[in-house]
Each structure stands twice: as structure tokens, then as C-alpha cells.
Short mmCIF file of C-alpha atoms in Angstrom, two decimals:
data_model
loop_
_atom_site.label_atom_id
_atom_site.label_comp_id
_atom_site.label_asym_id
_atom_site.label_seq_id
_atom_site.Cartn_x
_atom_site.Cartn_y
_atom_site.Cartn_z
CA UNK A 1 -31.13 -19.17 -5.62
CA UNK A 2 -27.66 -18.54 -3.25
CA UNK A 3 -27.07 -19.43 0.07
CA UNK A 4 -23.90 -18.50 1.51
CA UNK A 5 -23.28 -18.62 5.02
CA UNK A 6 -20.31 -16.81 5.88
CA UNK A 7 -19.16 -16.99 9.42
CA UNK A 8 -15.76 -15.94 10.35
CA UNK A 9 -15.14 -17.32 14.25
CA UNK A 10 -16.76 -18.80 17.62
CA UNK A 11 -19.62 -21.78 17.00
CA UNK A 12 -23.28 -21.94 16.85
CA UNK A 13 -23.54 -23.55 20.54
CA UNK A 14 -23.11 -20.37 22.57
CA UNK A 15 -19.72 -18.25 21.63
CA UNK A 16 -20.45 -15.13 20.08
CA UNK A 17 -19.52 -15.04 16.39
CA UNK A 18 -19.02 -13.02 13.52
CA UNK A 19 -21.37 -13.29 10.37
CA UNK A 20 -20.70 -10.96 7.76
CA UNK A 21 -22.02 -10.50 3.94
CA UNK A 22 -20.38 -8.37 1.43
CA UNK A 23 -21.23 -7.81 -2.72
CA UNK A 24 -17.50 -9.67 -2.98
CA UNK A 25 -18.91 -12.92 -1.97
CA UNK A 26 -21.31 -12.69 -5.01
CA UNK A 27 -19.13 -12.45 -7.77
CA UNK A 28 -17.36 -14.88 -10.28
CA UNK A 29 -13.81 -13.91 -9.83
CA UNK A 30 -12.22 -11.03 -7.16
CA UNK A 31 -11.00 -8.88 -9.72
CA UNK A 32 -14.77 -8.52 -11.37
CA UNK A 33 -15.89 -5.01 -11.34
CA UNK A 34 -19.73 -4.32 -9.97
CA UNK A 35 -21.32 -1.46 -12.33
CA UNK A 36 -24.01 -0.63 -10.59
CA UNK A 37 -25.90 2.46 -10.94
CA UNK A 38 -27.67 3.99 -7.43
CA UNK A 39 -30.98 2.04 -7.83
CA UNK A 40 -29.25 -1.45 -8.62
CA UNK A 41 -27.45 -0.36 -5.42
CA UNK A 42 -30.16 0.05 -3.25
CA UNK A 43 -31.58 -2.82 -4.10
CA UNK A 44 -28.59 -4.85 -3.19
CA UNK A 45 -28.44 -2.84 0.15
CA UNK A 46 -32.19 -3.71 0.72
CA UNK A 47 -31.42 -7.53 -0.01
CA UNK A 48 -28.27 -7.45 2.22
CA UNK A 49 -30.51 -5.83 5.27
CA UNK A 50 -33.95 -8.31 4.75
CA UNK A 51 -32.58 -11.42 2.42
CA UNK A 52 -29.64 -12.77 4.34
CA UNK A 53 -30.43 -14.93 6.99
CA UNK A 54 -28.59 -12.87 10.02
CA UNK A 55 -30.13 -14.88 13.00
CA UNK A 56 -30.28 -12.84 16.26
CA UNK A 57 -27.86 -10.39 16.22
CA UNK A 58 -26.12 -8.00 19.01
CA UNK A 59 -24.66 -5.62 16.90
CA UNK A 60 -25.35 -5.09 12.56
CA UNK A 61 -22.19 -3.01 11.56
CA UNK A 62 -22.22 -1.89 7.93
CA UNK A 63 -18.67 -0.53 6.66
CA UNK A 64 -20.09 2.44 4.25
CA UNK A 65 -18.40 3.79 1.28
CA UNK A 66 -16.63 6.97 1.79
CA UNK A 67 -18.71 9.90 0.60
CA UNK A 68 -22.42 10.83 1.58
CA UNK A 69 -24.53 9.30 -1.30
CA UNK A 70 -27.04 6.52 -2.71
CA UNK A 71 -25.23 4.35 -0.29
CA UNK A 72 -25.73 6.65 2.99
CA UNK A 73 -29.28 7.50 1.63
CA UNK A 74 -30.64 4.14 1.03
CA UNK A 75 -29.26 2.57 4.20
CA UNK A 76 -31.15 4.90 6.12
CA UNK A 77 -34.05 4.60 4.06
CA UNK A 78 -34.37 0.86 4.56
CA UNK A 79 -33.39 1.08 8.09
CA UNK A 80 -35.68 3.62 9.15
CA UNK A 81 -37.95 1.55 11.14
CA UNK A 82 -35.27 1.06 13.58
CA UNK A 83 -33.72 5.00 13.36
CA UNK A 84 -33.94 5.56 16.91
CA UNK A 85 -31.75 2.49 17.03
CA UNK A 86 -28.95 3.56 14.48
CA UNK A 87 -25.72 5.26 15.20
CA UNK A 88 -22.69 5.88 13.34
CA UNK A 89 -18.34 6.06 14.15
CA UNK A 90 -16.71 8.41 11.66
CA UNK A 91 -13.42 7.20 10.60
CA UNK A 92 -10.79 9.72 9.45
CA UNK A 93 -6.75 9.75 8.69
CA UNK A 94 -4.95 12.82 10.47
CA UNK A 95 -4.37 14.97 7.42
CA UNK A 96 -6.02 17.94 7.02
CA UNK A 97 -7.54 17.06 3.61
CA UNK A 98 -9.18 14.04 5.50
CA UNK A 99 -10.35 16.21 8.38
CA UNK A 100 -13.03 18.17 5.34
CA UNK A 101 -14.03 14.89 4.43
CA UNK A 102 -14.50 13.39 8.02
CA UNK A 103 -16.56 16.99 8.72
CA UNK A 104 -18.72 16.65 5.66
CA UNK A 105 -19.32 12.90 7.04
CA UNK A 106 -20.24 14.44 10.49
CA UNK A 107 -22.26 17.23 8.71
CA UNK A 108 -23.95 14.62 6.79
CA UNK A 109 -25.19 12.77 10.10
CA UNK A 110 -26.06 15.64 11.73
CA UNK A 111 -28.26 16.35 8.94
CA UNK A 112 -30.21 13.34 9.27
CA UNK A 113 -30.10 12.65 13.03
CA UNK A 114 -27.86 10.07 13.39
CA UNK A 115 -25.87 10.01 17.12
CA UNK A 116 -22.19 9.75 16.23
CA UNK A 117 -20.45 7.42 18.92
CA UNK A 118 -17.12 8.70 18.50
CA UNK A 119 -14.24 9.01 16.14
CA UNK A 120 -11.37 6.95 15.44
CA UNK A 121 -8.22 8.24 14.05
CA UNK A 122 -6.50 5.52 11.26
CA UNK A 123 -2.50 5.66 10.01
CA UNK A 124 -2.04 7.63 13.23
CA UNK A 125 1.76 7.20 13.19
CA UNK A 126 4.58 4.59 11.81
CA UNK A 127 6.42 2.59 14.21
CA UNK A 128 10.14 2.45 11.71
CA UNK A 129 10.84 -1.31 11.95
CA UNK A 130 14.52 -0.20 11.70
CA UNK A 131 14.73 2.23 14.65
CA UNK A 132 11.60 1.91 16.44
CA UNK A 133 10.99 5.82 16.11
CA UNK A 134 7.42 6.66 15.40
CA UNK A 135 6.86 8.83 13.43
CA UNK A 136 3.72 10.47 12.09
CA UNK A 137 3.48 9.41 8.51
CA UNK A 138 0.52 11.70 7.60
CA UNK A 139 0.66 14.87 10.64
CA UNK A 140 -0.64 14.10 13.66
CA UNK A 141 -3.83 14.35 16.40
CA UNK A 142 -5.85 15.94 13.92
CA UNK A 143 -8.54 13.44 14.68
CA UNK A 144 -7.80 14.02 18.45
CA UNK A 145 -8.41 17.87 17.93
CA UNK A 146 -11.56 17.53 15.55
CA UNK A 147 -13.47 15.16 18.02
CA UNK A 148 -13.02 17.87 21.07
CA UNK A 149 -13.59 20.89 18.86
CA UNK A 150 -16.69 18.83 17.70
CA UNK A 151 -17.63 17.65 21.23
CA UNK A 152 -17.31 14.07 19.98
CA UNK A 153 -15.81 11.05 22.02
CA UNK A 154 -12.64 9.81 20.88
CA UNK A 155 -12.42 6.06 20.57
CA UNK A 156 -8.70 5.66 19.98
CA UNK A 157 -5.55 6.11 17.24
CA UNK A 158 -4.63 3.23 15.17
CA UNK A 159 -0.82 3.52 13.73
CA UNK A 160 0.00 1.98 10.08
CA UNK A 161 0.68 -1.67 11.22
CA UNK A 162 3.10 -3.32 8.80
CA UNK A 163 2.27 -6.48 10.66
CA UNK A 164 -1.18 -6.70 9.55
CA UNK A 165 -0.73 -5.66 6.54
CA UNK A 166 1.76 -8.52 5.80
CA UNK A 167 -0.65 -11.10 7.79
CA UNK A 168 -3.72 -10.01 5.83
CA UNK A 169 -1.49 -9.99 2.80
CA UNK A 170 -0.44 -13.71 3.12
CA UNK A 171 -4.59 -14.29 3.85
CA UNK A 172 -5.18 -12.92 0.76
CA UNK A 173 -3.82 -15.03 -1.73
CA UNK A 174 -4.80 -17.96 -0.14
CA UNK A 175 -8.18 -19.73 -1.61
CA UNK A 176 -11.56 -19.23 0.51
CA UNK A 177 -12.63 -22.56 -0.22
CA UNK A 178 -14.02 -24.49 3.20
CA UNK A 179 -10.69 -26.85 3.64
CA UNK A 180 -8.99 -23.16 3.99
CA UNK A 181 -11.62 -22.60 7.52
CA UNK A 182 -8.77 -23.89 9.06
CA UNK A 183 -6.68 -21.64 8.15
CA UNK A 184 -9.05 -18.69 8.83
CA UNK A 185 -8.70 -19.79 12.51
CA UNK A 186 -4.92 -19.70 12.52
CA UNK A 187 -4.91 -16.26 10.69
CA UNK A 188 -7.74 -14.98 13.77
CA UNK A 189 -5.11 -16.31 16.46
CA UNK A 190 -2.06 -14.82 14.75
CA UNK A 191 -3.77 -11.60 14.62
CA UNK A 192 -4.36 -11.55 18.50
CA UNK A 193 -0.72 -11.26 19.09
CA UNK A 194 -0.41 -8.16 16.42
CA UNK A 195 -0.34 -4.64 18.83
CA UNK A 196 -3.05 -3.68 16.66
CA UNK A 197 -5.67 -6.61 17.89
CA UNK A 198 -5.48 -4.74 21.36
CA UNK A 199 -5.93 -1.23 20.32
CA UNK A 200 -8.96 -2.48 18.10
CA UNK A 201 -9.70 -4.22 21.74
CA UNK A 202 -9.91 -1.26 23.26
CA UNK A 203 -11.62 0.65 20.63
CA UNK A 204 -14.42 -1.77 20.71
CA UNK A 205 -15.01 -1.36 24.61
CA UNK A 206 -15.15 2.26 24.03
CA UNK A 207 -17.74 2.35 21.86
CA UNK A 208 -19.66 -0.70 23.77
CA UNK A 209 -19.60 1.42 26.73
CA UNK A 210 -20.57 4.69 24.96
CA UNK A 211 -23.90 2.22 23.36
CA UNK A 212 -26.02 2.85 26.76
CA UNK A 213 -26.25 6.76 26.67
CA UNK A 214 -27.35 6.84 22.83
CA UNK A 215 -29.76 3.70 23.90
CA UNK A 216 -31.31 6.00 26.58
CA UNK A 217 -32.35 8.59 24.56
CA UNK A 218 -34.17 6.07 22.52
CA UNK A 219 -37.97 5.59 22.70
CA UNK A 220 -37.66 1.84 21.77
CA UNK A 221 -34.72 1.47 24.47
CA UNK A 222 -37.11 -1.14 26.59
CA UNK A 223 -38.65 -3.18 23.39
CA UNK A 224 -34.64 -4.13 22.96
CA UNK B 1 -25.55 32.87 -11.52
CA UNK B 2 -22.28 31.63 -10.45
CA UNK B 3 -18.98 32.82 -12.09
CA UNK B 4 -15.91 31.08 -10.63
CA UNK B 5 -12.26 31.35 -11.99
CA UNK B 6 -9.66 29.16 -10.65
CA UNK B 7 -6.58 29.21 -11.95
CA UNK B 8 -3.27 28.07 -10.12
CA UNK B 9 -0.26 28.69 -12.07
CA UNK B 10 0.93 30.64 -14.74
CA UNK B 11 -0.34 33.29 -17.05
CA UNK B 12 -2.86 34.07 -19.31
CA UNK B 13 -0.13 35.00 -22.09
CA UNK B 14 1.21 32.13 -23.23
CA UNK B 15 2.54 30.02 -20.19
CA UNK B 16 0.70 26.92 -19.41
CA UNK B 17 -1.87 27.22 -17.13
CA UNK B 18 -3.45 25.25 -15.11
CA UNK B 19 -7.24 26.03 -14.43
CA UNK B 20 -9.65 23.57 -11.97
CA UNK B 21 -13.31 23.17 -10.94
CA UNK B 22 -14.66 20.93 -7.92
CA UNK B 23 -17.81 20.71 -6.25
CA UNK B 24 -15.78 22.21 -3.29
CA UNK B 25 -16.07 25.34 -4.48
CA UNK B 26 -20.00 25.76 -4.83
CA UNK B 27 -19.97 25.03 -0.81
CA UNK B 28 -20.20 27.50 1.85
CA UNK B 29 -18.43 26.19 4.31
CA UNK B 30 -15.47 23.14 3.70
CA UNK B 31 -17.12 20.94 5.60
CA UNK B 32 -20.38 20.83 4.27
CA UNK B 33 -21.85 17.64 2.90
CA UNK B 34 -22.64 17.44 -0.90
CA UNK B 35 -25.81 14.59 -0.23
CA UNK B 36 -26.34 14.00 -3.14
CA UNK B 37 -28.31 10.62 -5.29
CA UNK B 38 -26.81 9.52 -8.69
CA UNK B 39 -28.88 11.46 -11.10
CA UNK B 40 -27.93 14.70 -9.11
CA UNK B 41 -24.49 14.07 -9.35
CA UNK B 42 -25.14 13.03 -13.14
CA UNK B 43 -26.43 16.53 -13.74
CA UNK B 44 -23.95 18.15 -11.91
CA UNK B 45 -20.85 15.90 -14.01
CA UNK B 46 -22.96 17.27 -17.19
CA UNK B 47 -22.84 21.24 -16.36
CA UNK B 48 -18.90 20.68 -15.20
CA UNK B 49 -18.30 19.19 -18.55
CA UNK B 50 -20.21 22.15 -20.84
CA UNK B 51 -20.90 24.81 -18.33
CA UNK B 52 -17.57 25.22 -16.64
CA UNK B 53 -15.43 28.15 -19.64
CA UNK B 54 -12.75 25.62 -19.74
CA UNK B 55 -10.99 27.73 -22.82
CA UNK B 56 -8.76 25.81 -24.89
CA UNK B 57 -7.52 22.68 -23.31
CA UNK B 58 -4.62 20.61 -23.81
CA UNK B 59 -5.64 17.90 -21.50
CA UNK B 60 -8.55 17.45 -19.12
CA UNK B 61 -7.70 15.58 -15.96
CA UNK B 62 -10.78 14.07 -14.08
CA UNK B 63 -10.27 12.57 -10.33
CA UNK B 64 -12.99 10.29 -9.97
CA UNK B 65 -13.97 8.74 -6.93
CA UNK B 66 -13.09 5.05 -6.06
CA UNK B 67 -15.17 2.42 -7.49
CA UNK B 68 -17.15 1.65 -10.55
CA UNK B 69 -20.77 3.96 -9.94
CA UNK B 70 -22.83 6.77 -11.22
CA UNK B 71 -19.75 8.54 -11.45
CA UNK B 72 -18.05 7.09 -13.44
CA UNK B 73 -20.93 5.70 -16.48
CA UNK B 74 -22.23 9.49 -16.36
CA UNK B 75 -18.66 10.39 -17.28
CA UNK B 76 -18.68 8.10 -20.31
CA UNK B 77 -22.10 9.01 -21.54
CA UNK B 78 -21.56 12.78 -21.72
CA UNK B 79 -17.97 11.88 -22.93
CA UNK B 80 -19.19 9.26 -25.54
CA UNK B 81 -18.95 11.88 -28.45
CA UNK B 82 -15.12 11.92 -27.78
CA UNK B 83 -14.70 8.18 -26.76
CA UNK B 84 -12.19 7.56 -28.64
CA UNK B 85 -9.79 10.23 -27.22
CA UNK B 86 -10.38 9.39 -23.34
CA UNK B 87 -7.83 7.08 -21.55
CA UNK B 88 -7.72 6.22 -18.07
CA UNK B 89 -4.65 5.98 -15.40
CA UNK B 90 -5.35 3.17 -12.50
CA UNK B 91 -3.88 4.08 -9.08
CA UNK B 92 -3.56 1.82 -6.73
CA UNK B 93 -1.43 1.55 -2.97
CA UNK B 94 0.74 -1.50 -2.97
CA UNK B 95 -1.59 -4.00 0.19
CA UNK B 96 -3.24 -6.76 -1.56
CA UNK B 97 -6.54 -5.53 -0.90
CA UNK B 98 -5.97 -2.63 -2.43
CA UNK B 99 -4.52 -4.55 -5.76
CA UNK B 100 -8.29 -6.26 -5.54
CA UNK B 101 -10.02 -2.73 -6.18
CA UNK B 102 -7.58 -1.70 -8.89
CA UNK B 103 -8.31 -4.83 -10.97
CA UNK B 104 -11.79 -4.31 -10.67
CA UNK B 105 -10.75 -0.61 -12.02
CA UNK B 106 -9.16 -2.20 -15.27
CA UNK B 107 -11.98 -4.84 -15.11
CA UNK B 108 -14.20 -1.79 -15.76
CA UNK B 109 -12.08 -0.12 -18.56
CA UNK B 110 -11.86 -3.09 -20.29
CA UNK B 111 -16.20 -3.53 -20.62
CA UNK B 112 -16.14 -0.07 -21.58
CA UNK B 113 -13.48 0.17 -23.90
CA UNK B 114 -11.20 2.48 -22.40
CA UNK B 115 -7.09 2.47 -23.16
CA UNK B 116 -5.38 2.29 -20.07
CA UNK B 117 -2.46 4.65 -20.07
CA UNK B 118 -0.46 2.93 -17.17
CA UNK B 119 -0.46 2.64 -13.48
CA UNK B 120 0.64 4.01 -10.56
CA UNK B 121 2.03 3.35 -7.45
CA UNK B 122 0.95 5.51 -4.31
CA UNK B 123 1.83 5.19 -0.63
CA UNK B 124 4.81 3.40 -1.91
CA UNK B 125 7.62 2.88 1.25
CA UNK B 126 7.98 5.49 3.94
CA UNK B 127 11.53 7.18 4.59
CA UNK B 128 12.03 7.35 8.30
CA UNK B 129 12.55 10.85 9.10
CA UNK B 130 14.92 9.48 12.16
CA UNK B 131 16.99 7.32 10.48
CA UNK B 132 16.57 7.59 6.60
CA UNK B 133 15.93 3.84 6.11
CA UNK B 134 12.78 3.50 3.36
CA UNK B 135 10.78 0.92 4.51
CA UNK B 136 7.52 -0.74 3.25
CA UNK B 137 4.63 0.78 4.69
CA UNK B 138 2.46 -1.62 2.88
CA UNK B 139 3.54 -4.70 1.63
CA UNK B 140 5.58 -3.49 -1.72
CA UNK B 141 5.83 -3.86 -5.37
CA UNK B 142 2.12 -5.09 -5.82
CA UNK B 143 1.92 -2.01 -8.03
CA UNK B 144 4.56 -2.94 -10.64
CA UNK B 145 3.84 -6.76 -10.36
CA UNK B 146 0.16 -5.96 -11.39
CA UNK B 147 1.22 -4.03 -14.51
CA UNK B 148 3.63 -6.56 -15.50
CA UNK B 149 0.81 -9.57 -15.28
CA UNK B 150 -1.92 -7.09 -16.98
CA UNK B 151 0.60 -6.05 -19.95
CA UNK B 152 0.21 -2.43 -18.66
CA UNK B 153 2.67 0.48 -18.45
CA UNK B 154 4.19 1.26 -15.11
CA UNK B 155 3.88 4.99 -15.11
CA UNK B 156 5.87 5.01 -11.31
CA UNK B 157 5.51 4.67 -7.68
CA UNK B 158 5.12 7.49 -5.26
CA UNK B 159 6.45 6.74 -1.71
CA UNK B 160 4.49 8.90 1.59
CA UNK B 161 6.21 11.76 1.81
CA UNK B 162 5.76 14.02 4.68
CA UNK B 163 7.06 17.31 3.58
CA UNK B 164 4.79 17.62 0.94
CA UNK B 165 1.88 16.39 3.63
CA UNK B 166 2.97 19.18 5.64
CA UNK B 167 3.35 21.38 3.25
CA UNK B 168 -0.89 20.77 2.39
CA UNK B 169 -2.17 20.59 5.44
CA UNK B 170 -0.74 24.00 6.14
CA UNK B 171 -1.93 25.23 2.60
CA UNK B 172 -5.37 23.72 4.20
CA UNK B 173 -5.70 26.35 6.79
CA UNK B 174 -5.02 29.20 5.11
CA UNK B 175 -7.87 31.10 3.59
CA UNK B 176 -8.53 31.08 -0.08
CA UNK B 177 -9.34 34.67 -1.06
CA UNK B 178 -7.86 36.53 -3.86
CA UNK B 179 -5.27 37.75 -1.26
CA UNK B 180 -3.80 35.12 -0.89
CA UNK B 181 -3.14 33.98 -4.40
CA UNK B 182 0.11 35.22 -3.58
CA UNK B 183 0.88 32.66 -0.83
CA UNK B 184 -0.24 29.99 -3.43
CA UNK B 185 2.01 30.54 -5.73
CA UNK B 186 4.73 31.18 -2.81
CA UNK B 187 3.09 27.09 -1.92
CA UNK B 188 3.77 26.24 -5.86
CA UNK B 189 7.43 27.29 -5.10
CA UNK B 190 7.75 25.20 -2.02
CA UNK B 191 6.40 22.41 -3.54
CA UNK B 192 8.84 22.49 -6.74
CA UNK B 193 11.86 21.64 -4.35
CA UNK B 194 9.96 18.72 -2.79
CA UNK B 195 11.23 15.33 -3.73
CA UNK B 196 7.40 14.08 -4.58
CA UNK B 197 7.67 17.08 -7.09
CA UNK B 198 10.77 15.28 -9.07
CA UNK B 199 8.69 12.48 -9.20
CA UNK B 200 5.15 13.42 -10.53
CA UNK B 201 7.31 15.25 -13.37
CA UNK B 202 9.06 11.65 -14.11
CA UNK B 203 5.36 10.29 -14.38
CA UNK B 204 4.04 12.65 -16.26
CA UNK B 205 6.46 13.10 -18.63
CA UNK B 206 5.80 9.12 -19.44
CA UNK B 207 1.68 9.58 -19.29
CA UNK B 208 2.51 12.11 -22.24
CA UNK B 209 4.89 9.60 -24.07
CA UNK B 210 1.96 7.34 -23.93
CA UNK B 211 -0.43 9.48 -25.70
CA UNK B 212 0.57 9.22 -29.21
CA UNK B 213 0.45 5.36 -29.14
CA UNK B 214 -3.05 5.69 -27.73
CA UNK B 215 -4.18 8.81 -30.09
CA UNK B 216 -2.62 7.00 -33.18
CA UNK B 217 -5.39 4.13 -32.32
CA UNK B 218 -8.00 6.94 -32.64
CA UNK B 219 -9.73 7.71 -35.97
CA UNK B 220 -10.16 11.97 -34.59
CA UNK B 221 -6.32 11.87 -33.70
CA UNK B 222 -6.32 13.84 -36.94
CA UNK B 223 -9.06 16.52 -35.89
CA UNK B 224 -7.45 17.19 -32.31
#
């Protein structure tokens, strides 16, 4: 038998926190690779969903694959007690080989009735740390254009952050051991001053606010 | 009965040609979703592999999707009769995250057997388009330090390069009848006097310098 408990900020007596479970947390060593076939999959999925001891929650986010498969198929399989409850944020880069795949996502949900909440462009621009000139790494408001052509909201543009990346580089190496909580908290702080923590701020209110509307339409709105 | 031809460059006399199949091309519209369960995609891996009239090949390049799935164990069972002519090339971006899922790539080739032919290096600096300096879009070198530690070749690193993003996305909108074969050849030419061009010809020119030492290994090297 495992028990991990896995909770990333706030405390038990009141603060909201941040639980989270991933297949990572189960293996031996980080670089192990999981060989899993579909059914081995959905199995871990359904584990993940009714094994792991979640508590009360506000909000379950689950960070899918890219690609509309066993994953996609099983989630809402095992979650279909709760559809009218479910809702989804498509993610997409601004090129237009990304846009096909961020459609096909869309198609995909449309397909199965799932309210998208909006879309969220990522590597939406480079700030040069030399110059300060952004510039659009990968073309530009192609998310911006695909969520009004699609009648979607948009939640917001996040540039490539060199920043982060360097600050969840450095968090990387270090050990996850629990003398190294510590140093989770210090990491959490030093991201609130990144520009990045405030777009991802504002991101998050967007879609909080957008929650209600897709609530409304639901039959078990009242039971919540 | 479907009958589709795709070829992108040169001619059927002599010249080498490169032909190409994708699920893509079985959809009616781009942004379709292929929802698809393992065994599905299993079949559909099969009939690509013995269906497709692939002619006389000199190499057969397969883009697999990230991870270690259905995908990729399908591929080695219908493959298995060849085994010991299949090698693999890990890409990775540089953010040591990324580094994380490329190990468990060669963690995967390594259970199965499977020569690694090198590594690669993508999304490797950025060159400011304002004021030329390259800088590190994500963290940098992780590439080339991971194929020193795992005794693997480094095949090369290719850094983001806008003009040939461009040059895509605009290839993207255009339509992709028979009249236009013209204006992909015309994109063929464009794409020659990129500088990501210069560099996929350095990296390929080592992936073939690699083969030998990897076919010599190979009790069918005779046979091929």
C-alpha cells in the first residue's frame, strides 16, 4: 500500500491549498519511463480520480496529454457522473501548426459536450533580455484570432518567461525529500515576483469568473 | 478505397524523393479530431506500415508522438521482423523538465532494445530579430550535457527560428490541391536559403554517419 500526500502551499487550518497527484510521484527514479498501454492507463486515471484521498475540493484540474485519446476518453468515462459539472481550457502556441491541433482539441470537446471556458495563448512573445524588444518568437495572436472566430473567451497570452524557466530549473535539481518543504515555500514566494505569476493571476480570475455561466446551465448547479 | 500520393520533392527518375503519409490526410477538414483508443490507432500504425505503396525506401522516418504508449509498442510489434535495423533519435528542448521526458525516452529504448542514433537539441536560443544577440530561451545546453552523461551522440541543436516559422504558417494557409504543388516546391526553395535549412543538413549528414556503426551491429546488415 502507498500513501503520499502531496501538498504544495497554504495549511490544513483554513488557507486554501494546492493538492496535486501525478504518475511521477509513483516511480523509482525521474528518468523511469511508464509503458503503459490504454487500459493500464485508464486504470491509473480511475485510481487517480477515486483512490487518492482529495478531501473537499473547489476546483479538480487535470493537465491532459496533448492529443484526443485513451486519456481524453477515459477521463470522461470515469467522470461522467459529474458531466454536467466538467469543463475544459484549450491551451495552444500561436503557430499555425498549433492552431490544427488546438481546433481538433476544440472539435474533440464539441463532440462530446464539454463547455470550453476559454483559451489561453502560451510562448506568446519573447521579451530579449538584451534590448527589451519583444518579439514574437513563434507569429503572433493566432490564439487571439481562433478564440473570436470560434466564439470562445480569451483568458490571456503568456510570453516565453526566461525567468521561470531558470527558477523552475534551479527547483528541479533540488531533492523532493520533506527537509526540501522549505524550500518549496521559498521557490512559491520567488515565483510571485516573476511577471508571469500575475498574468497566470489574471488568467485564473478569468476563468473563475467565466465558472458561473457554464454552472447555470447545469442541472446539478443547486446540489453544489 | 482510398489512393493517396504524396510526394514533396524531386522526381520519379532517379532524384531522391521524398514521399509521406499522416493521418492528416484521411481527414476532411484540418481540424477534425482523430478520437481514437489504442487498438484503433494500433490498426491504423499496421495498414500505414503494409498498406501505404511506400516503393523502394532508403530510410523510413516515423514522428511519433511524445511519451512511451500504444504508439509507440504497436510500432515495435509490427516492426519486430526488422528489429534489428530500427534505431531511434531522442529530441528534446533544453528546460529541465523537458530533459526529464527525454530520459524517460532513452529509458524506453533501452527495455526495448533499440540503438539510439544521437540526440537533438530543439528550441535551442532565440536570435533577437532587433538586436541580433542569441539568447537562451530556455535554460541552455541541457541537450548536449545529457548526451555527454548518457554516452550518446550529439547529432546538434536547433535554435527558434522565425523565418522558417513564418515561412510554415504561411505554407499552412494555402490550399493543398494539385495546383498548388507548384507553390510547394516554390516553399522547398524558400526554405533551402533558411539558416534552419544549413542546419538540419549538418544533422543529417551525422544521423547517416551513424548508420553503419549501428547496421554493422545487425546480423541483416548484409540482406539490406
Amino acid at each position: 500500500m502507498v500513501y503520499i500526500k502531496v501538498v504544495t502551499d497554504g495549511s490544513p487550518y483554513g488557507e486554501p491549498r494546492l493538492s496535486c497527484m501525478s504518475v511521477g510521484f509513483l516511480l523509482k527514479k525521474k528518468g523511469d519511463s511508464v509503458v503503459w498501454r490504454g487500459p493500464k492507463k485508464n486504470a491509473m486515471i480511475r485510481q487517480f480520480l477515486s483512490d487518492v484521498r482529495w478531501g473537499d475540493l473547489d476546483y479538480l484540474v487535470i493537465d491532459t496529454p496533448p492529443g484526443t485519446s485513451d486519456e481524453h476518453l477515459s477521463l470522461l468515462e470515469h467522470l461522467a457522473p459529474v458531466h454536467s459539472r466538467l469543463s475544459a481550457v484549450i491551451v495552444t502556441t500561436p503557430q499555425a501548426v498549433a492552431l490544427i491541433d488546438a481546433m481538433k482539441c476544440l472539435s474533440f470537446t464539441r463532440t462530446v459536450s464539454l463547455p470550453v471556458l476559454g483559451l489561453i495563448e502560451n510562448m506568446s512573445g519573447y521579451v530579449c533580455p538584451c534590448c527589451g524588444e519583444i518579439s514574437n518568437v513563434f507569429s503572433t495572436g493566432g490564439g487571439e484570432e481562433m478564440a473570436r472566430r470560434e466564439g470562445l473567451p480569451f483568458l490571456g497570452s503568456m510570453p516565453v518567461d526566461t525567468e521561470l524557466v531558470t527558477l523552475l530549473d534551479a527547483a528541479e535539481v533540488e531533492p523532493t525529500s520533506n527537509e526540501s518543504s522549505d524550500k518549496s515555500f521559498e521557490l512559491l514566494q520567488r515565483y510571485q515576483k516573476t511577471s508571469s505569476a500575475n498574468l497566470f493571476t489574471a488568467i485564473t480570475q478569468k476563468l473563475i469568473q467565466t465558472l458561473p455561466g457554464v454552472e447555470q446551465s447545469s442541472s446539478e448547479a443547486n446540489t453544489r
